[in-house]
GROMACS .gro file of C-alpha atoms in nm:
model
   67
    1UNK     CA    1   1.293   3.436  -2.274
    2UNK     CA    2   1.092   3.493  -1.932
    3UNK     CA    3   1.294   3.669  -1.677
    4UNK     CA    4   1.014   3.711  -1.413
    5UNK     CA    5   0.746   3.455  -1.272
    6UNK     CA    6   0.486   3.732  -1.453
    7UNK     CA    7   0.633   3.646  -1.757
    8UNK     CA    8   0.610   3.282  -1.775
    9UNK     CA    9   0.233   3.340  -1.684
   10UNK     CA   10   0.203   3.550  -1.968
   11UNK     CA   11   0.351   3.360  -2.208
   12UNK     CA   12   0.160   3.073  -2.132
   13UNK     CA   13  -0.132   3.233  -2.068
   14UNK     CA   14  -0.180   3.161  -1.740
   15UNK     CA   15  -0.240   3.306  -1.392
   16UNK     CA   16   0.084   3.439  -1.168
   17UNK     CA   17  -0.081   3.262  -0.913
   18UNK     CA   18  -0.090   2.954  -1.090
   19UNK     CA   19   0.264   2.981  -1.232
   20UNK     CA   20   0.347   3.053  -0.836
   21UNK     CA   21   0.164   2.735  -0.693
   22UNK     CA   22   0.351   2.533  -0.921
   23UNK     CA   23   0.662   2.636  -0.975
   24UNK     CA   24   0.729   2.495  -0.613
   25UNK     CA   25   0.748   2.183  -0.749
   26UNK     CA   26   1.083   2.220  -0.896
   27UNK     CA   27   1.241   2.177  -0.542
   28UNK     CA   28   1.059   1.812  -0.488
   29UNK     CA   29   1.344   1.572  -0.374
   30UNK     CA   30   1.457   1.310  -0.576
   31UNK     CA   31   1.302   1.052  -0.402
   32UNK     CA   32   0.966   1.178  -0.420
   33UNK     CA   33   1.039   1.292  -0.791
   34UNK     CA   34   1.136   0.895  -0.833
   35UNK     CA   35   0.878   0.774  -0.671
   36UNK     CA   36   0.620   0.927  -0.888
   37UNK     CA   37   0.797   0.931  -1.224
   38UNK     CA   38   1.039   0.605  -1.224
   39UNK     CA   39   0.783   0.369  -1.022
   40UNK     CA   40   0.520   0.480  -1.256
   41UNK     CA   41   0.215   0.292  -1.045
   42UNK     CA   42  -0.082   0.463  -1.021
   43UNK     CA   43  -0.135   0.651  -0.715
   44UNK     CA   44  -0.383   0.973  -0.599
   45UNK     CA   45  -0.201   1.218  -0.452
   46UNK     CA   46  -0.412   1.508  -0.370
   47UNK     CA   47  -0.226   1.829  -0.599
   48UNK     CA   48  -0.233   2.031  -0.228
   49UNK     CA   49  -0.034   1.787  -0.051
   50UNK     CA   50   0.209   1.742  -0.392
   51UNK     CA   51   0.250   2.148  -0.376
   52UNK     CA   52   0.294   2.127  -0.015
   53UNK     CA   53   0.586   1.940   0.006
   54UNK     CA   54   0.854   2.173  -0.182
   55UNK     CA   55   0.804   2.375   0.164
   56UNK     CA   56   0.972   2.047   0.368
   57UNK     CA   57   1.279   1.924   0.363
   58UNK     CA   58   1.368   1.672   0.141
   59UNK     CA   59   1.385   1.443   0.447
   60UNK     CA   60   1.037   1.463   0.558
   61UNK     CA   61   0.890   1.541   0.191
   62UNK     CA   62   0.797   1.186   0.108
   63UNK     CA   63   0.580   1.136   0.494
   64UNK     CA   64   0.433   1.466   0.331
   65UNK     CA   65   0.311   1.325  -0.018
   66UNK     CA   66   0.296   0.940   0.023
   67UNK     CA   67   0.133   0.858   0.420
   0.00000   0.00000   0.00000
């Protein structure tokens, strides 16, 4: 069991800063989460604007992926 950011990293053998970076994207907003997963078109979304958007609110997170 990982208790601590540091320990997911190290049980996956990755990078705190890593596990940090992208552990943000657990507070996407449905409808972006939708969008990507349930729509399942292609689409390039650039990974900086994807971890971006976690630090919107869910009302402004799609303008922040998607335009």
């Amino acid at each position: 069991d990982a208790a601590t950011l540091t320990d997911i990293a190290r049980a996956e053998q990755v990078t705190l800063a890593f596990v940090s970076r992208f552990i943000r994207l657990a507070y996407l907003s449905p409808a972006v989460l939708e969008r990507i997963m349930l729509h399942r078109r292609p689409c390039a979304i650039p990974l900086d604007r994807l971890a971006a958007a976690p630090l919107a609110p869910w009302t402004e997170q799609q303008s922040v992926v998607f335009d």
